[in-house]
Structures are given as C-alpha cells and as structure tokens.
mmCIF file of C-alpha atoms in Angstrom:
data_model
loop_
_atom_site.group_PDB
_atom_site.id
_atom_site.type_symbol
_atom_site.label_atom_id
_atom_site.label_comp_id
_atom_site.label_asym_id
_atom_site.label_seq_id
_atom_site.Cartn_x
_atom_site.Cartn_y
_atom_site.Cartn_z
ATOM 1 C CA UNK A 1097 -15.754 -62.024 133.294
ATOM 2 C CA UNK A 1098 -12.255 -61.182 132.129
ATOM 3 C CA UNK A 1099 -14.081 -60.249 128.365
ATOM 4 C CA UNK A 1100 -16.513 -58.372 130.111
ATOM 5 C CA UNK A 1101 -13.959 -56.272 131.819
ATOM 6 C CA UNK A 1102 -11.763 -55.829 128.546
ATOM 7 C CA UNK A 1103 -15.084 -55.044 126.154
ATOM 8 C CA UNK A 1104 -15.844 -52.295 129.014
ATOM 9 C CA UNK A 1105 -12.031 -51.445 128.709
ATOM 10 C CA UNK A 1106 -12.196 -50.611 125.273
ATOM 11 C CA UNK A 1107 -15.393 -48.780 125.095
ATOM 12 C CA UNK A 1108 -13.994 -46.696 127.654
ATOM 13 C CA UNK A 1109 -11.298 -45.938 125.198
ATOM 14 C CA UNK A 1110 -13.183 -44.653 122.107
ATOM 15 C CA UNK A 1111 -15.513 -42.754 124.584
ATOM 16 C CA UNK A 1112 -12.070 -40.706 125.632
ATOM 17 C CA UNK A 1113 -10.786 -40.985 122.405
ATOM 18 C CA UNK A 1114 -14.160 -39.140 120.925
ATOM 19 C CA UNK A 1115 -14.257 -36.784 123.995
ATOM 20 C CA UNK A 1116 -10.403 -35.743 122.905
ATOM 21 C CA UNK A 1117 -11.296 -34.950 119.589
ATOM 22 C CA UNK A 1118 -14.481 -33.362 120.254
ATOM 23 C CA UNK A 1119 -13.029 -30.871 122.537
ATOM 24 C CA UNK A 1120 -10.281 -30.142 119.647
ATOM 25 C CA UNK A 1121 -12.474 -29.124 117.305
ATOM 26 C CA UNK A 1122 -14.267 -26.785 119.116
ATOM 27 C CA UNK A 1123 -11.121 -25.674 119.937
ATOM 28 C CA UNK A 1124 -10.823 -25.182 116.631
ATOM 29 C CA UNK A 1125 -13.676 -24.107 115.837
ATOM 30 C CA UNK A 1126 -13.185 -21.569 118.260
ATOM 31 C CA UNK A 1127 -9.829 -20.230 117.393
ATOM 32 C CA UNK A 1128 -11.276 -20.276 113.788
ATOM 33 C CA UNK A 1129 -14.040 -18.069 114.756
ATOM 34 C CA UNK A 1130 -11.391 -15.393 116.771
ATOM 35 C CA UNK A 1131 -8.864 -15.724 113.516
ATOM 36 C CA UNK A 1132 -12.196 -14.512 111.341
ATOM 37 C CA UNK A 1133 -13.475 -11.946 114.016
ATOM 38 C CA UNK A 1134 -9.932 -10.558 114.147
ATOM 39 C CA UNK A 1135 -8.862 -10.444 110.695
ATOM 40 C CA UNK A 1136 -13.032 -8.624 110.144
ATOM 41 C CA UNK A 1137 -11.998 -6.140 112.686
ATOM 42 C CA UNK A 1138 -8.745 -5.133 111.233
ATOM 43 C CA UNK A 1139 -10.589 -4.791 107.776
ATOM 44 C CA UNK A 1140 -12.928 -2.559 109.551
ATOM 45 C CA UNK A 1141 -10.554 -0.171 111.141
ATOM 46 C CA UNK A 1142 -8.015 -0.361 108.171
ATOM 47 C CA UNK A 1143 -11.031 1.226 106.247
ATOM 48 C CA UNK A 1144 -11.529 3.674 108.719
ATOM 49 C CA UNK A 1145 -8.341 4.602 108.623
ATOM 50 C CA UNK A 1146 -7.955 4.750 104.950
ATOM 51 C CA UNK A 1147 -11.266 6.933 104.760
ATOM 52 C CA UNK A 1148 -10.003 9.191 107.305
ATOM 53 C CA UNK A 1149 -7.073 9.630 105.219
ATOM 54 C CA UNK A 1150 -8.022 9.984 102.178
ATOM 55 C CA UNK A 1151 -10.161 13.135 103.640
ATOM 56 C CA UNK A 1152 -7.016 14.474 105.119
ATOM 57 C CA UNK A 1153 -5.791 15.068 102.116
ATOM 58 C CA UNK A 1154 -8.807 17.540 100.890
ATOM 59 C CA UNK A 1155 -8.780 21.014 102.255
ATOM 60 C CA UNK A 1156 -12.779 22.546 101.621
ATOM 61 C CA UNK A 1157 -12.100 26.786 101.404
ATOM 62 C CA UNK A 1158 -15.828 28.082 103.132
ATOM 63 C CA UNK A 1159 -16.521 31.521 102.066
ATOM 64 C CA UNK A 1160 -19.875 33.165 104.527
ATOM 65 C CA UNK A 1161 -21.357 35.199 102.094
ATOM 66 C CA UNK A 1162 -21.243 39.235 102.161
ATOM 67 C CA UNK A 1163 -19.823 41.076 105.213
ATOM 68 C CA UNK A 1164 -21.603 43.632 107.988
ATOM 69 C CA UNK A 1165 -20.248 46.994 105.772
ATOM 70 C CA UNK A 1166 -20.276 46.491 102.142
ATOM 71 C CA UNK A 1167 -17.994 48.030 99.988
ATOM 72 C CA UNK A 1168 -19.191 49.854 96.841
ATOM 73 C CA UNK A 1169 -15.883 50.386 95.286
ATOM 74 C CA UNK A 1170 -15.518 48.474 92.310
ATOM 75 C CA UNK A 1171 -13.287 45.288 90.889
ATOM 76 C CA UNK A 1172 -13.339 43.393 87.274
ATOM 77 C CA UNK A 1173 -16.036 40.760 87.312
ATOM 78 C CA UNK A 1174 -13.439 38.143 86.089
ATOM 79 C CA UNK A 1175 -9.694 37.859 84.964
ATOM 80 C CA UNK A 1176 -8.899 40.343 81.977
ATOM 81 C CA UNK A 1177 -12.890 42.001 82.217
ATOM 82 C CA UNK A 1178 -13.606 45.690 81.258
ATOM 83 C CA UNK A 1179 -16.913 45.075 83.185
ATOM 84 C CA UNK A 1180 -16.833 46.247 87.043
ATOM 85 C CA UNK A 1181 -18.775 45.105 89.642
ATOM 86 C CA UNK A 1182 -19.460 46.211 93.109
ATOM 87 C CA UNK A 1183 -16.092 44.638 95.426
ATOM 88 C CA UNK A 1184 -18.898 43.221 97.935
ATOM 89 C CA UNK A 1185 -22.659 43.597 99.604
ATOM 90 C CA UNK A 1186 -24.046 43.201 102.799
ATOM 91 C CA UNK A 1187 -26.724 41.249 101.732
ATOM 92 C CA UNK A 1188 -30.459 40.721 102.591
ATOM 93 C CA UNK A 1189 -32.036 40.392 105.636
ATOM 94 C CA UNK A 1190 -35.281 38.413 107.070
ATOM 95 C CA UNK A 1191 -38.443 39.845 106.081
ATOM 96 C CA UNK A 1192 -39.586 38.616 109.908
ATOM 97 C CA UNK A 1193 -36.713 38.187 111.667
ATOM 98 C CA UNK A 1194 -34.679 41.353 110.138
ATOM 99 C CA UNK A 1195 -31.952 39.079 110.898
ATOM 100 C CA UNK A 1196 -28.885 40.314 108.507
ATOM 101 C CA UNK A 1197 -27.850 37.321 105.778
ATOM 102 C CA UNK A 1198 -24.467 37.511 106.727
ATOM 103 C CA UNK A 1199 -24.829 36.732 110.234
ATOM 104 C CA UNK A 1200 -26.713 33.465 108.987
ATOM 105 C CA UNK A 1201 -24.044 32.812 106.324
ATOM 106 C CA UNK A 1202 -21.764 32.947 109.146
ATOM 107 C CA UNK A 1203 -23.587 31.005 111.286
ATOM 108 C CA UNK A 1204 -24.241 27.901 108.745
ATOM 109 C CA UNK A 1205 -20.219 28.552 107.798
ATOM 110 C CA UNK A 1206 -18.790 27.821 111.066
ATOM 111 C CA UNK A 1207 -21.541 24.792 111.746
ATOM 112 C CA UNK A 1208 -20.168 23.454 108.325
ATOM 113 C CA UNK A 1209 -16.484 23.846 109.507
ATOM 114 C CA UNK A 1210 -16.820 22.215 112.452
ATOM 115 C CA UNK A 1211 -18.568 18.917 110.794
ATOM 116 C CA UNK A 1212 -16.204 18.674 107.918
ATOM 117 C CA UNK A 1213 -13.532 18.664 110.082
ATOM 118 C CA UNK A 1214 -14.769 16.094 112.467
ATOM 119 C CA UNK A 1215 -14.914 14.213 109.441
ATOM 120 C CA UNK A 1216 -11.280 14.515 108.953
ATOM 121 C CA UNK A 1217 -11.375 17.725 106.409
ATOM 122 C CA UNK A 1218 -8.997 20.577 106.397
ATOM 123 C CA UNK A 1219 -11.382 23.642 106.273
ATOM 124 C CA UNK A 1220 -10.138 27.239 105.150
ATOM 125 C CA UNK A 1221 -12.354 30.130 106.504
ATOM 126 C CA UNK A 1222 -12.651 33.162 104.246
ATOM 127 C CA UNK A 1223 -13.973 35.340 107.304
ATOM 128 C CA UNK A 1224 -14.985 34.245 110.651
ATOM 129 C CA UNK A 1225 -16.479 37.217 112.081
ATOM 130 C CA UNK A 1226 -18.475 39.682 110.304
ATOM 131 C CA UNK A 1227 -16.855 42.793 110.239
ATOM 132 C CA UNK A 1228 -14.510 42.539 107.386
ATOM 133 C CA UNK A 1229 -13.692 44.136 104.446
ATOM 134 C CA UNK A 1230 -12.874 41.447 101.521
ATOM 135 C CA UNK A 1231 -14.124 41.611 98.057
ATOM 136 C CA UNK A 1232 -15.610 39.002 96.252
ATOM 137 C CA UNK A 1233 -12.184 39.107 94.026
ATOM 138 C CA UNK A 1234 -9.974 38.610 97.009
ATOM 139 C CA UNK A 1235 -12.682 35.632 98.686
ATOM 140 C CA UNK A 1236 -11.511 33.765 95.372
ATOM 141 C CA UNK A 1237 -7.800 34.488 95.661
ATOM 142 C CA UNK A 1238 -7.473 33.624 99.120
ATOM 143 C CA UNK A 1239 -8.998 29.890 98.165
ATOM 144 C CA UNK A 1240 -7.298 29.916 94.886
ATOM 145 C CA UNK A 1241 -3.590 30.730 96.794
ATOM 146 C CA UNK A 1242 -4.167 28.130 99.370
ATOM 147 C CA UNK A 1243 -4.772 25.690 96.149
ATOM 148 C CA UNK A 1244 -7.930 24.679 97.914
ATOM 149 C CA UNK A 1245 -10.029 21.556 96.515
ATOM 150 C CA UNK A 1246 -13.036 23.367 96.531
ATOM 151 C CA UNK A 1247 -14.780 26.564 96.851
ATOM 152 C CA UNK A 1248 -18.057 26.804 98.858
ATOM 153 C CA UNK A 1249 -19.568 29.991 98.947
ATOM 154 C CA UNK A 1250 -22.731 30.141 101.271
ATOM 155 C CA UNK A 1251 -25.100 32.521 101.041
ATOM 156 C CA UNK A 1252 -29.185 32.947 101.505
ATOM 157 C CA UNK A 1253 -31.455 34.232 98.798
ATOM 158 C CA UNK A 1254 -34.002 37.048 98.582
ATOM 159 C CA UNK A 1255 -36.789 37.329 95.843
ATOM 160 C CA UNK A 1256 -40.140 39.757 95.247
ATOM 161 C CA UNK A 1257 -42.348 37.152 95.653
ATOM 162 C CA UNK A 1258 -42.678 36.274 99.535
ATOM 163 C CA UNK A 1259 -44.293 33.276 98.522
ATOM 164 C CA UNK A 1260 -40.922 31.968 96.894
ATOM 165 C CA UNK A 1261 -39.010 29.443 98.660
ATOM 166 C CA UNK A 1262 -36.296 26.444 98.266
ATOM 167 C CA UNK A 1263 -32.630 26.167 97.921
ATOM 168 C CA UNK A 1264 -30.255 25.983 95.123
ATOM 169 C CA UNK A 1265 -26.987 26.615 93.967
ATOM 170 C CA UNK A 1266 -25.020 28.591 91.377
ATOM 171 C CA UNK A 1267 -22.554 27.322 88.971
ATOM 172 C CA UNK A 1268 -20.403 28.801 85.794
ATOM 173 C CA UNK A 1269 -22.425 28.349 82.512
ATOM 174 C CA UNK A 1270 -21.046 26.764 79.491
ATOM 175 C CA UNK A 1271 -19.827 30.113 78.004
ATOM 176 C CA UNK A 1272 -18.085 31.855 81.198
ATOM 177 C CA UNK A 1273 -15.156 33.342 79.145
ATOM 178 C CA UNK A 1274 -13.062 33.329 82.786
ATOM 179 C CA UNK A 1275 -13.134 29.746 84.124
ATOM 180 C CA UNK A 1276 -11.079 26.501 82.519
ATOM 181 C CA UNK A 1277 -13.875 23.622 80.834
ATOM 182 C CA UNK A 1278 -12.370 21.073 83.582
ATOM 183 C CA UNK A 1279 -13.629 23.760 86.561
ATOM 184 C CA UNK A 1280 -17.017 24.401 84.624
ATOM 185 C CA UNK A 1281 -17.888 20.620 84.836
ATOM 186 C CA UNK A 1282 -16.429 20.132 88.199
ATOM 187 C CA UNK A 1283 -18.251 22.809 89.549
ATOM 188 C CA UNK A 1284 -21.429 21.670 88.247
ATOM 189 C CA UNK A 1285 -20.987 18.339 89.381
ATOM 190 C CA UNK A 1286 -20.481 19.638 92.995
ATOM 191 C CA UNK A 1287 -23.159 21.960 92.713
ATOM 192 C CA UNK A 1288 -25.689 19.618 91.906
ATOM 193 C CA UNK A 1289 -24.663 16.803 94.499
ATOM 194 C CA UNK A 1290 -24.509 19.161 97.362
ATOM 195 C CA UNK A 1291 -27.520 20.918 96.656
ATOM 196 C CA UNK A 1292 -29.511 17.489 95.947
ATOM 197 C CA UNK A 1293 -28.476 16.371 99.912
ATOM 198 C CA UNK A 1294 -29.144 20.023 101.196
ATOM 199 C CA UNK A 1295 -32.323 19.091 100.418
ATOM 200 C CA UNK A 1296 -32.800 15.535 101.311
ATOM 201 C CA UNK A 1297 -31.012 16.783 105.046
ATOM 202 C CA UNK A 1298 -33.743 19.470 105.326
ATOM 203 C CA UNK A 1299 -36.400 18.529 103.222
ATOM 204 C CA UNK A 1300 -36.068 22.540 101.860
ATOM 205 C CA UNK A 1301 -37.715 22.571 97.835
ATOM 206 C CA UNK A 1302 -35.161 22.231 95.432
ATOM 207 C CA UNK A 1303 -35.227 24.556 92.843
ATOM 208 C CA UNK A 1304 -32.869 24.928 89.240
ATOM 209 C CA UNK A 1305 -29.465 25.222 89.097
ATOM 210 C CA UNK A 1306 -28.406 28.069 88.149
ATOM 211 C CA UNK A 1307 -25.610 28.390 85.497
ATOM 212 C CA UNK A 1308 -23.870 32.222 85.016
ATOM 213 C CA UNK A 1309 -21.288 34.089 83.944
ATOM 214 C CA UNK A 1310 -22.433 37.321 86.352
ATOM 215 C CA UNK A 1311 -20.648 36.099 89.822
ATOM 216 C CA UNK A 1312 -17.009 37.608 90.984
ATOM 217 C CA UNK A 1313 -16.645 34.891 93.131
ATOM 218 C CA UNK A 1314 -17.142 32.419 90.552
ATOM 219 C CA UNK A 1315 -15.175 33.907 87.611
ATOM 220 C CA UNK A 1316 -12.060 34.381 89.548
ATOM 221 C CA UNK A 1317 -12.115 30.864 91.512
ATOM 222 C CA UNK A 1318 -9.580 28.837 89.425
ATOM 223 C CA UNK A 1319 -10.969 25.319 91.771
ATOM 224 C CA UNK A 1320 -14.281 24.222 91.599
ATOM 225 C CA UNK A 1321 -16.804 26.128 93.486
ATOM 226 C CA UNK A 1322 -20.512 26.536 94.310
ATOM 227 C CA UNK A 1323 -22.701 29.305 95.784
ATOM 228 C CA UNK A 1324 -25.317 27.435 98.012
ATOM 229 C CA UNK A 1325 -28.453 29.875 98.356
ATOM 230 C CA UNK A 1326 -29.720 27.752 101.622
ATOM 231 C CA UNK A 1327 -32.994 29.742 101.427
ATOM 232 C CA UNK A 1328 -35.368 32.888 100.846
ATOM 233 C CA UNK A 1329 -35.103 35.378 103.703
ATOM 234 C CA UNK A 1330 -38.069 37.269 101.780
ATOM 235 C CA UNK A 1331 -39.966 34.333 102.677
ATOM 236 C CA UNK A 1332 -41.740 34.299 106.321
ATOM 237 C CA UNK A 1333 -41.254 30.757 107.570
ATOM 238 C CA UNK A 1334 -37.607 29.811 105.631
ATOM 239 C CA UNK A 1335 -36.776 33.472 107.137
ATOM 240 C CA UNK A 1336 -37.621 32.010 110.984
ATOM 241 C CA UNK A 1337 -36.060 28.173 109.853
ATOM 242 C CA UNK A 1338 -32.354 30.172 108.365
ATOM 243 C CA UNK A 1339 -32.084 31.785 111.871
ATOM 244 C CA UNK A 1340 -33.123 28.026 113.889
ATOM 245 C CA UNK A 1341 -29.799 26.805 115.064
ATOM 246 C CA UNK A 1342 -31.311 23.216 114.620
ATOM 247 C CA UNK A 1343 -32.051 23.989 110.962
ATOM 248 C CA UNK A 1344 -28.921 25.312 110.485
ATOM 249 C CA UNK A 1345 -27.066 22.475 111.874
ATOM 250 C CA UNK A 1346 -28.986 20.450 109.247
ATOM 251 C CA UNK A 1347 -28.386 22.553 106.273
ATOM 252 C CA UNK A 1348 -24.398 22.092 107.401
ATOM 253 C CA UNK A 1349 -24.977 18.545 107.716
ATOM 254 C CA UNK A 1350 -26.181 18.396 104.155
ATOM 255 C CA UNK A 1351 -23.559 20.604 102.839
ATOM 256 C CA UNK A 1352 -21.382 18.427 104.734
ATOM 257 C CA UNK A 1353 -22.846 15.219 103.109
ATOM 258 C CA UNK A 1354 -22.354 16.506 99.194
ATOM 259 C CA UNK A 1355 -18.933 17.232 99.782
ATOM 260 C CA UNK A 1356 -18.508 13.330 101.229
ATOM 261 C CA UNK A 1357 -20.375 11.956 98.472
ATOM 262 C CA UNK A 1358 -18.456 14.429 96.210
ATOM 263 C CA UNK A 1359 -15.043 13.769 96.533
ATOM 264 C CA UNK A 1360 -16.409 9.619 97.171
ATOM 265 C CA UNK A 1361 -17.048 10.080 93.098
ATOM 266 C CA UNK A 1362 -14.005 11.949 91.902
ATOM 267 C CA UNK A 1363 -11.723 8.878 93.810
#
C-alpha cells in the first residue's frame, strides 16, 4: 500500500513538474511573439516616418499653364537670347465644352497640390487663381528663386486633327543652348516617369516625348522641369474627360505618382 501511495506520489510530481514548464514556455512563446510583433511595428512606423521625411525635404513648384488675359508683350526665349517670344497666352479651349485651358490647368494644379502635400510635399503655386499677369520668364524665376526641386508646368494640348488624342510631356533637347547637361537629363528622366503613370492612372494614350529648345518656361528653369500636356481639348471626348472632376483627380493622382516614384530613384 505504502508503494502504491509513494509511486502515485511521484507521478503526481512530474505531472506538476511538466504542467510548470509547459505553461513557461508558452509564456515564452508568448512574450516571444509580442517582442517580434513589437519590434515589426516599430520597423513599420520608423519607415513611415522616414518616408514622410524624406518628402519633407522636397518642395514640387506647380505652374497652371497660361492665365485668363494673355500678354503679347514680349521677353527673351532663354538667358542671353536675341529671339523674343510672346511673355504668355491664354491658351486653348474645348472644342465641346468651350471650357478655357487655363481654368483646367488650374483645376488639375490645385488637385495636384493638395495630394502631394498629403503625401508630405512642400508645394509652391505659381498662380492660384486665373486672373494674373506672369510671363512664362517670371513662372521660371519664381521656382528657380525658391530653389525648388522641380518644375511642373501643366498644361492641355490642342491640335488640327480632332481625331488626335493622348498625353505627353515636354522636355529640353540635347542642344538647348540655355539649360545645364545635369537639368537636360534630369528633366527627361522626370518627364518620362511622370508621363508613363499619367497614363497608367488614366489609361489616356501615351504619345512621344517631346524634346525642344522653343519653351520660355523651360529655357529659363535652372531645376528640372516638365510641361505635362494632360490632353487634346480639340478632341471631343478628352475635351468632356479634362473638364470631369473625377478625371482630373486621376490625372493629379498620376502626376502625383511620377513625382513619388521620381524622387524614390534619385535617393
């Protein structure tokens, strides 16, 4: 009897024993599983953080395109030019709509600002309302003076052919006498990206980049810069889709997106 009770005895041992260390490595187990949850959580929001910063540091200079009055006087097309060139036009209008481009530029302009800096941007306006008298010269200046990152000009196109439609996006060419070789290939390089997600946001046509020496704007930006032509106003359905607030929330998103994936590639 007496063995009876002490082999009971010490089964009853290991059983607690085991129990004990059981429950201790769960424990374990468990504050394992919080240390790894924790320490994934603080990588998380320490790369939040760190992207929200490092976008803090860019400021993005938005110029809407054109004005309600243009101005025929003239200015030198670029630093040190002979060759004059109208100060600044009001632009095209819808062929359906007869809605004025610079009203849309606006439009897209302040949808853009608004989404770059939700994203943690500092965004320079050129103009925010339409009745303004700057010249393409002074657009550049004011970006240039405020030593700006980039330069995004936003504008809508216009062409014979009603049929014509798409975006794209203009750029210095190779032999632009007025801007530095390190702004020729930096513009280029943001032209292309933000036209390419322009186009993926709103499924618009992409069409060729355009490369000149022709553009005010461009010859006296001393950053890199792009004119985005976000569509044909001589074309019937782009002309309704330019004035959709829907669309044009889109094309800002994509503009948006090109300068993320933009300055993601300079870093």
């Amino acid at each position: 009897m007496k063995r009876i009770v002490w082999f009971l005895l010490v089964i009853g041992v290991i059983f607690l024993f085991m129990g004990c260390s059981v429950k201790k490595s769960e424990q374990s187990l468990q504050k394992e599983e919080t240390k790894v949850a924790t320490t994934e959580k603080k990588k998380n929001t320490q790369t939040e953080i760190t992207t929200e910063t490092a976008k803090e540091k860019y400021l993005v200079a938005i110029d809407a395109g054109h004005q309600e009055h243009q101005n025929s006087d003239t200015e030198p097309i670029g630093p040190g030019a002979s060759e004059q060139k109208m100060k600044v036009a009001s632009g095209t209008q819808g062929i359906k709509t007869g809605n004025p481009e610079y009203v849309i530029n606006l439009e897209v302009s302040k949808k853009l600002r608004d989404i770059l800096e939700n994203r943690g941007y500092e965004v320079l306006m050129i103009r925010e309302s339409n009745d303004v008298d700057i010249s393409n010269r002074e657009r550049a200046e004011i970006a240039n003076n405020a030593q700006a990152d980039i330069f995004l000009r936003i504008h809508c196109n216009s062409a014979e052919d009603s049929s014509t439609n798409g975006a794209l996006a203009l750029c210095p060419d190779s032999k632009n006498p007025y801007c530095s070789e390190k702004m020729k290939k930096a513009s280029s390089e943001l032209s292309e990206i933000v036209l390419k997600n322009l186009c993926e946001k709103t499924g618009a046509k992409q069409l060729s980049m355009i490369r000149t020496s022709t553009m005010s704007g461009i010859n006296w930006s001393e950053i890199p810069v792009s004119i985005i032509e976000m569509g044909f106003m001589s074309n019937p359905d782009e002309d309704q889709k330019l004035g959709d607030d829907v669309y044009q929330t889109q094309l800002a998103e994509g503009i948006a997106d090109g300068v993320d994936q933009y300055f993601e590639e300079i870093e």
